[in-house]
Amino acid sequence: LDLPRSASPERMTKLTRRVAPGLNVVDSNTLVDALTGVAYTNTGVTVLARLNTAVTVSNTTTETTVFTYADDGSHLETNRLLRLTVMGTITDSALDTATTVALRLKYGGTTMATKTVTTDDGANTIGSSQGFRLVFDLLAVDSSSSQISYLSGTVPKLTVVTEAIALRGTATEDSSAAQDLILTFDWNNAAAAASITLDAAVLEWL
């Protein structure tokens, strides 16, 4: 086990196991860099919210909120992260006018990411119950007034099985104040044969 040269004998006796390249456990709450001796707080992962009841949006052009987390300003601190994982299905089983559905993630008054899925182009439809899985990471960057986000995952796409996405967003919201984290679905065309369902969502604090 590699030990930092600057580590005190007391600290050295507390280094018990390697958890990642260059990081060792000091105690249940602290990690230490094996080269520099710099200690980091091990904050762990906390599940803040879950959605296990399916929500379906269909036959409407009204942007519909399907998940909301009202953060009280105590979670997205400097260099902390909120991670929202969502899973569901999209259906469009009848040829119609060009039809799309937009999935939007918002923090406070800022739309951090928008992914628009075409479900019908007049010649093809995506069919029934095509799955999507997205992970939205929202990070505080060095202050409570600077955030960046990354949306990644897969969504259905016409004529192919899935499309991989990676979208980056920025915001300057005050994360020390109460802010809502919101997911919405928004169809451009009200079609009875087109629907999107959020099957599950999990919000974690890292």
mmCIF file of C-alpha atoms in Angstrom:
data_model
loop_
_atom_site.group_PDB
_atom_site.id
_atom_site.type_symbol
_atom_site.label_atom_id
_atom_site.label_comp_id
_atom_site.label_asym_id
_atom_site.label_seq_id
_atom_site.Cartn_x
_atom_site.Cartn_y
_atom_site.Cartn_z
ATOM 1 C CA LEU A 1 0.000 0.000 0.000
ATOM 2 C CA ASP A 2 1.453 3.353 -1.065
ATOM 3 C CA LEU A 3 1.448 5.955 1.702
ATOM 4 C CA PRO A 4 1.834 9.744 1.333
ATOM 5 C CA ARG A 5 5.216 10.956 2.509
ATOM 6 C CA SER A 6 3.534 13.718 4.475
ATOM 7 C CA ALA A 7 1.176 11.394 6.305
ATOM 8 C CA SER A 8 1.601 11.383 10.076
ATOM 9 C CA PRO A 9 2.096 8.062 11.914
ATOM 10 C CA GLU A 10 -1.432 8.420 13.286
ATOM 11 C CA ARG A 11 -2.859 8.915 9.796
ATOM 12 C CA MET A 12 -0.783 6.075 8.409
ATOM 13 C CA THR A 13 -2.247 3.637 10.918
ATOM 14 C CA LYS A 14 -5.739 4.644 9.782
ATOM 15 C CA LEU A 15 -5.151 3.891 6.088
ATOM 16 C CA THR A 16 -6.914 0.572 5.771
ATOM 17 C CA ARG A 17 -7.788 -0.103 2.136
ATOM 18 C CA ARG A 18 -7.594 1.219 -1.413
ATOM 19 C CA VAL A 19 -10.957 2.338 -2.891
ATOM 20 C CA ALA A 20 -9.715 3.800 -6.182
ATOM 21 C CA PRO A 21 -6.359 4.360 -7.877
ATOM 22 C CA GLY A 22 -4.490 6.808 -5.654
ATOM 23 C CA LEU A 23 -7.171 7.052 -2.959
ATOM 24 C CA ASN A 24 -7.139 5.320 0.414
ATOM 25 C CA VAL A 25 -9.702 5.234 3.226
ATOM 26 C CA VAL A 26 -8.734 7.133 6.388
ATOM 27 C CA ASP A 27 -12.044 6.575 8.138
ATOM 28 C CA SER A 28 -15.686 6.204 7.140
ATOM 29 C CA ASN A 29 -15.901 9.866 6.049
ATOM 30 C CA THR A 30 -12.459 10.743 4.697
ATOM 31 C CA LEU A 31 -10.292 9.726 1.742
ATOM 32 C CA VAL A 32 -6.647 10.690 1.313
ATOM 33 C CA ASP A 33 -4.674 11.059 -1.907
ATOM 34 C CA ALA A 34 -1.804 8.570 -1.802
ATOM 35 C CA LEU A 35 0.630 10.962 -3.537
ATOM 36 C CA THR A 36 -0.176 14.339 -2.006
ATOM 37 C CA GLY A 37 -1.641 13.444 1.358
ATOM 38 C CA VAL A 38 -4.622 15.729 0.673
ATOM 39 C CA ALA A 39 -7.786 14.573 2.445
ATOM 40 C CA TYR A 40 -11.235 14.631 0.853
ATOM 41 C CA THR A 41 -14.601 14.246 2.536
ATOM 42 C CA ASN A 42 -16.431 11.089 1.499
ATOM 43 C CA THR A 43 -19.990 12.398 1.226
ATOM 44 C CA GLY A 44 -21.550 9.162 -0.010
ATOM 45 C CA VAL A 45 -24.740 8.878 -2.048
ATOM 46 C CA THR A 46 -28.204 9.793 -0.760
ATOM 47 C CA VAL A 47 -31.469 9.036 -2.563
ATOM 48 C CA LEU A 48 -33.568 12.202 -2.329
ATOM 49 C CA ALA A 49 -36.643 11.192 -4.328
ATOM 50 C CA ARG A 50 -38.176 8.325 -6.265
ATOM 51 C CA LEU A 51 -41.026 8.057 -8.725
ATOM 52 C CA ASN A 52 -42.328 4.507 -9.092
ATOM 53 C CA THR A 53 -45.832 5.256 -10.410
ATOM 54 C CA ALA A 54 -45.948 5.552 -14.190
ATOM 55 C CA VAL A 55 -46.973 8.894 -15.702
ATOM 56 C CA THR A 56 -48.210 9.017 -19.316
ATOM 57 C CA VAL A 57 -48.599 12.100 -21.518
ATOM 58 C CA SER A 58 -50.622 11.717 -24.731
ATOM 59 C CA ASN A 59 -52.964 13.563 -27.094
ATOM 60 C CA THR A 60 -51.975 17.050 -25.914
ATOM 61 C CA THR A 61 -49.671 19.868 -26.950
ATOM 62 C CA THR A 62 -49.467 21.238 -23.408
ATOM 63 C CA GLU A 63 -46.015 20.940 -21.869
ATOM 64 C CA THR A 64 -46.570 18.587 -18.935
ATOM 65 C CA THR A 65 -44.482 18.285 -15.785
ATOM 66 C CA VAL A 66 -43.906 14.617 -14.914
ATOM 67 C CA PHE A 67 -41.282 14.960 -12.160
ATOM 68 C CA THR A 68 -40.510 17.764 -9.716
ATOM 69 C CA TYR A 69 -38.063 17.950 -6.835
ATOM 70 C CA ALA A 70 -38.257 21.064 -4.660
ATOM 71 C CA ASP A 71 -34.699 21.548 -3.435
ATOM 72 C CA ASP A 72 -34.416 23.669 -0.296
ATOM 73 C CA GLY A 73 -30.987 25.052 -1.191
ATOM 74 C CA SER A 74 -29.003 22.684 1.011
ATOM 75 C CA HIS A 75 -28.057 19.991 -1.507
ATOM 76 C CA LEU A 76 -26.421 21.562 -4.548
ATOM 77 C CA GLU A 77 -23.566 23.071 -2.582
ATOM 78 C CA THR A 78 -20.164 23.939 -4.035
ATOM 79 C CA ASN A 79 -18.780 20.944 -5.926
ATOM 80 C CA ARG A 80 -21.793 18.726 -5.172
ATOM 81 C CA LEU A 81 -23.937 16.924 -7.710
ATOM 82 C CA LEU A 82 -27.579 15.969 -8.240
ATOM 83 C CA ARG A 83 -28.169 12.957 -10.493
ATOM 84 C CA LEU A 84 -31.593 12.193 -11.933
ATOM 85 C CA THR A 85 -32.054 8.852 -13.702
ATOM 86 C CA VAL A 86 -35.266 8.375 -15.684
ATOM 87 C CA MET A 87 -36.651 5.422 -17.622
ATOM 88 C CA GLY A 88 -39.715 5.033 -19.785
ATOM 89 C CA THR A 89 -41.227 4.298 -23.178
ATOM 90 C CA ILE A 90 -42.410 6.219 -26.243
ATOM 91 C CA THR A 91 -45.143 5.016 -28.604
ATOM 92 C CA ASP A 92 -46.333 6.285 -31.973
ATOM 93 C CA SER A 93 -48.196 3.637 -33.927
ATOM 94 C CA ALA A 94 -50.057 5.624 -36.610
ATOM 95 C CA LEU A 95 -48.730 7.665 -39.516
ATOM 96 C CA ASP A 96 -49.788 11.280 -39.134
ATOM 97 C CA THR A 97 -48.270 14.697 -39.620
ATOM 98 C CA ALA A 98 -44.682 15.128 -38.461
ATOM 99 C CA THR A 99 -44.725 14.420 -34.726
ATOM 100 C CA THR A 100 -42.079 15.079 -32.084
ATOM 101 C CA VAL A 101 -41.862 15.002 -28.322
ATOM 102 C CA ALA A 102 -39.412 17.155 -26.360
ATOM 103 C CA LEU A 103 -37.960 15.996 -23.047
ATOM 104 C CA ARG A 104 -36.850 19.029 -21.017
ATOM 105 C CA LEU A 105 -34.879 19.238 -17.787
ATOM 106 C CA LYS A 106 -35.026 22.491 -15.863
ATOM 107 C CA TYR A 107 -33.317 23.868 -12.788
ATOM 108 C CA GLY A 108 -34.850 26.996 -11.305
ATOM 109 C CA GLY A 109 -35.670 29.302 -14.219
ATOM 110 C CA THR A 110 -33.153 27.690 -16.600
ATOM 111 C CA THR A 111 -33.816 24.946 -19.137
ATOM 112 C CA MET A 112 -30.641 22.907 -18.795
ATOM 113 C CA ALA A 113 -31.268 20.310 -21.501
ATOM 114 C CA THR A 114 -33.794 19.561 -24.233
ATOM 115 C CA LYS A 115 -33.890 16.367 -26.273
ATOM 116 C CA THR A 116 -36.439 16.214 -29.083
ATOM 117 C CA VAL A 117 -37.425 12.776 -30.379
ATOM 118 C CA THR A 118 -39.143 12.427 -33.768
ATOM 119 C CA THR A 119 -41.807 9.738 -33.508
ATOM 120 C CA ASP A 120 -43.432 10.159 -36.958
ATOM 121 C CA ASP A 121 -41.971 11.734 -40.093
ATOM 122 C CA GLY A 122 -44.914 11.040 -42.377
ATOM 123 C CA ALA A 123 -43.287 7.898 -43.766
ATOM 124 C CA ASN A 124 -42.212 6.017 -40.633
ATOM 125 C CA THR A 125 -43.207 5.742 -36.991
ATOM 126 C CA ILE A 126 -41.173 4.453 -34.074
ATOM 127 C CA GLY A 127 -43.839 1.864 -33.185
ATOM 128 C CA SER A 128 -44.954 0.741 -29.749
ATOM 129 C CA SER A 129 -43.243 0.925 -26.354
ATOM 130 C CA GLN A 130 -39.777 1.996 -27.463
ATOM 131 C CA GLY A 131 -37.614 2.388 -24.365
ATOM 132 C CA PHE A 132 -35.510 5.336 -23.226
ATOM 133 C CA ARG A 133 -33.099 5.749 -20.324
ATOM 134 C CA LEU A 134 -31.496 9.082 -19.463
ATOM 135 C CA VAL A 135 -29.115 10.264 -16.752
ATOM 136 C CA PHE A 136 -29.055 13.965 -15.907
ATOM 137 C CA ASP A 137 -26.094 15.210 -13.842
ATOM 138 C CA LEU A 138 -26.330 18.718 -12.390
ATOM 139 C CA LEU A 139 -23.124 20.010 -10.794
ATOM 140 C CA ALA A 140 -22.289 23.060 -8.713
ATOM 141 C CA VAL A 141 -18.984 24.454 -9.960
ATOM 142 C CA ASP A 142 -16.861 26.190 -7.307
ATOM 143 C CA SER A 143 -19.705 28.471 -6.183
ATOM 144 C CA SER A 144 -23.427 28.527 -5.470
ATOM 145 C CA SER A 145 -24.087 30.627 -8.584
ATOM 146 C CA SER A 146 -22.542 28.447 -11.282
ATOM 147 C CA GLN A 147 -23.889 25.113 -12.516
ATOM 148 C CA ILE A 148 -23.248 22.797 -15.430
ATOM 149 C CA SER A 149 -25.253 19.786 -16.518
ATOM 150 C CA TYR A 150 -24.791 16.705 -18.665
ATOM 151 C CA LEU A 151 -27.637 14.672 -20.129
ATOM 152 C CA SER A 152 -26.660 11.265 -21.457
ATOM 153 C CA GLY A 153 -28.357 8.031 -22.388
ATOM 154 C CA THR A 154 -30.395 6.534 -25.213
ATOM 155 C CA VAL A 155 -33.703 7.384 -26.855
ATOM 156 C CA PRO A 156 -35.641 5.733 -29.698
ATOM 157 C CA LYS A 157 -35.005 6.920 -33.237
ATOM 158 C CA LEU A 158 -36.821 6.360 -36.522
ATOM 159 C CA THR A 159 -35.473 3.495 -38.677
ATOM 160 C CA VAL A 160 -32.810 2.557 -36.085
ATOM 161 C CA VAL A 161 -33.086 0.977 -32.666
ATOM 162 C CA THR A 162 -31.779 3.792 -30.451
ATOM 163 C CA GLU A 163 -29.821 7.020 -30.500
ATOM 164 C CA ALA A 164 -27.093 7.812 -27.970
ATOM 165 C CA ILE A 165 -27.034 11.386 -26.714
ATOM 166 C CA ALA A 166 -24.710 13.625 -24.697
ATOM 167 C CA LEU A 167 -25.856 17.195 -24.052
ATOM 168 C CA ARG A 168 -24.214 19.885 -21.908
ATOM 169 C CA GLY A 169 -25.933 22.865 -20.298
ATOM 170 C CA THR A 170 -25.036 25.775 -18.021
ATOM 171 C CA ALA A 171 -26.867 27.967 -15.510
ATOM 172 C CA THR A 172 -26.234 30.750 -13.016
ATOM 173 C CA GLU A 173 -29.028 29.985 -10.564
ATOM 174 C CA ASP A 174 -28.567 30.559 -6.821
ATOM 175 C CA SER A 175 -28.236 26.992 -5.578
ATOM 176 C CA SER A 176 -28.184 28.154 -1.938
ATOM 177 C CA ALA A 177 -31.836 29.212 -2.389
ATOM 178 C CA ALA A 178 -34.876 27.039 -3.000
ATOM 179 C CA GLN A 179 -34.989 25.842 -6.622
ATOM 180 C CA ASP A 180 -37.091 23.235 -8.415
ATOM 181 C CA LEU A 181 -35.613 20.452 -10.537
ATOM 182 C CA ILE A 182 -38.222 19.616 -13.174
ATOM 183 C CA LEU A 183 -38.696 17.128 -16.015
ATOM 184 C CA THR A 184 -41.350 17.880 -18.647
ATOM 185 C CA PHE A 185 -42.698 16.180 -21.768
ATOM 186 C CA ASP A 186 -43.958 18.342 -24.651
ATOM 187 C CA TRP A 187 -45.619 17.037 -27.836
ATOM 188 C CA ASN A 188 -45.775 19.267 -30.919
ATOM 189 C CA ASN A 189 -48.857 17.451 -32.202
ATOM 190 C CA ALA A 190 -51.849 16.091 -30.269
ATOM 191 C CA ALA A 191 -52.205 12.524 -31.530
ATOM 192 C CA ALA A 192 -54.106 9.761 -29.767
ATOM 193 C CA ALA A 193 -51.686 7.145 -31.115
ATOM 194 C CA ALA A 194 -48.640 8.930 -29.701
ATOM 195 C CA SER A 195 -47.700 8.712 -26.025
ATOM 196 C CA ILE A 196 -44.713 8.960 -23.720
ATOM 197 C CA THR A 197 -44.585 7.247 -20.345
ATOM 198 C CA LEU A 198 -42.212 7.878 -17.467
ATOM 199 C CA ASP A 199 -41.950 4.502 -15.741
ATOM 200 C CA ALA A 200 -39.504 5.426 -12.999
ATOM 201 C CA ALA A 201 -37.209 8.185 -11.763
ATOM 202 C CA VAL A 202 -34.553 8.280 -9.051
ATOM 203 C CA LEU A 203 -32.834 11.441 -7.782
ATOM 204 C CA GLU A 204 -29.498 11.007 -5.991
ATOM 205 C CA TRP A 205 -27.275 13.467 -4.135
ATOM 206 C CA LEU A 206 -23.533 12.922 -4.482
#
